[in-house]
Amino acid sequence: STTPHKSWFPAALSSFSFHACATGPAANLLVLIHGLGDSADNFLSFGRRLDLPATSLLAFGGPEALPFDMGHAWFPAFEADGEPITPSAS
């Protein structure tokens, strides 16, 4: 199983965790994308607990760090003072 390199992905996807299939060449790849406030490592751990046969795991981490070490996000979700961004009416 080839370990992915961050140069393979756009900059927004350069943070990831990978777990190669333990039983040999992987026939499958499970791609995991976390939600607001989580991390790639947590989702990789979840994927490993699934124990899927012939499957490698690739968990991407959001590029936006949340304040107060609350994890990551895929887009800005909080103001600099830690308050949630209020959606604007369009």
CSV table of C-alpha atoms in Angstrom, one decimal:
chain,number,residue,atom,x,y,z
A,1,SER,CA,0.0,0.0,0.0
A,2,THR,CA,1.4,3.4,-1.0
A,3,THR,CA,1.4,6.0,1.7
A,4,PRO,CA,-0.1,9.2,0.4
A,5,HIS,CA,2.0,12.4,0.3
A,6,LYS,CA,0.5,15.8,1.0
A,7,SER,CA,1.8,17.1,-2.4
A,8,TRP,CA,-0.9,14.8,-4.0
A,9,PHE,CA,-3.7,16.9,-2.6
A,10,PRO,CA,-4.8,20.6,-2.7
A,11,ALA,CA,-3.5,22.8,0.2
A,12,ALA,CA,-6.8,22.6,2.0
A,13,LEU,CA,-6.4,18.8,2.2
A,14,SER,CA,-2.7,18.7,3.2
A,15,SER,CA,-3.5,17.6,6.8
A,16,PHE,CA,-4.4,14.0,6.9
A,17,SER,CA,-3.8,10.7,8.7
A,18,PHE,CA,-3.3,7.4,6.9
A,19,HIS,CA,-3.5,3.8,8.0
A,20,ALA,CA,-2.4,1.1,5.5
A,21,CYS,CA,-4.3,-2.1,5.3
A,22,ALA,CA,-2.7,-4.5,7.8
A,23,THR,CA,-3.4,-7.7,5.8
A,24,GLY,CA,-1.6,-6.8,2.6
A,25,PRO,CA,-2.6,-4.8,-0.5
A,26,ALA,CA,-5.8,-2.9,0.1
A,27,ALA,CA,-8.7,-3.5,-2.3
A,28,ASN,CA,-10.6,-0.6,-0.7
A,29,LEU,CA,-9.9,2.9,0.6
A,30,LEU,CA,-12.2,4.4,3.2
A,31,VAL,CA,-12.0,8.3,3.1
A,32,LEU,CA,-13.0,10.0,6.4
A,33,ILE,CA,-13.9,13.7,6.8
A,34,HIS,CA,-14.6,15.0,10.3
A,35,GLY,CA,-17.1,17.5,11.4
A,36,LEU,CA,-16.7,20.8,13.2
A,37,GLY,CA,-14.4,20.6,16.2
A,38,ASP,CA,-12.9,17.2,15.5
A,39,SER,CA,-9.7,15.9,14.0
A,40,ALA,CA,-8.3,13.5,11.4
A,41,ASP,CA,-6.7,11.4,14.1
A,42,ASN,CA,-10.0,10.9,15.9
A,43,PHE,CA,-11.7,9.8,12.7
A,44,LEU,CA,-8.7,7.5,11.8
A,45,SER,CA,-9.2,5.9,15.2
A,46,PHE,CA,-12.9,5.4,14.4
A,47,GLY,CA,-12.0,3.8,11.0
A,48,ARG,CA,-9.6,1.4,12.6
A,49,ARG,CA,-12.2,0.3,15.1
A,50,LEU,CA,-14.5,-0.6,12.1
A,51,ASP,CA,-11.8,-3.3,11.2
A,52,LEU,CA,-12.9,-3.5,7.6
A,53,PRO,CA,-11.2,-6.2,5.6
A,54,ALA,CA,-8.7,-5.3,2.9
A,55,THR,CA,-9.2,-1.6,3.6
A,56,SER,CA,-6.7,1.3,4.0
A,57,LEU,CA,-7.9,4.5,5.7
A,58,LEU,CA,-7.4,8.1,4.8
A,59,ALA,CA,-8.7,10.7,7.2
A,60,PHE,CA,-8.5,14.4,6.2
A,61,GLY,CA,-8.3,17.2,8.8
A,62,GLY,CA,-9.9,20.6,8.3
A,63,PRO,CA,-7.5,23.5,7.5
A,64,GLU,CA,-9.1,26.0,10.0
A,65,ALA,CA,-7.9,25.7,13.6
A,66,LEU,CA,-10.7,26.5,16.1
A,67,PRO,CA,-10.0,28.8,19.0
A,68,PHE,CA,-9.1,27.4,22.4
A,69,ASP,CA,-7.7,24.1,20.9
A,70,MET,CA,-11.3,23.0,20.1
A,71,GLY,CA,-10.3,21.1,17.0
A,72,HIS,CA,-10.5,22.0,13.4
A,73,ALA,CA,-13.1,23.1,10.8
A,74,TRP,CA,-13.4,23.2,7.0
A,75,PHE,CA,-14.4,26.8,6.9
A,76,PRO,CA,-14.2,29.8,9.4
A,77,ALA,CA,-16.8,29.2,12.1
A,78,PHE,CA,-15.8,31.6,14.8
A,79,GLU,CA,-14.9,35.3,15.1
A,80,ALA,CA,-11.4,36.2,16.6
A,81,ASP,CA,-13.1,36.7,20.0
A,82,GLY,CA,-14.4,33.1,19.9
A,83,GLU,CA,-18.0,34.0,19.2
A,84,PRO,CA,-19.7,32.0,16.4
A,85,ILE,CA,-19.9,33.7,13.0
A,86,THR,CA,-23.4,35.0,12.4
A,87,PRO,CA,-24.7,34.0,9.0
A,88,SER,CA,-25.7,37.0,6.9
A,89,ALA,CA,-29.1,37.2,5.1
A,90,SER,CA,-28.6,36.8,1.4
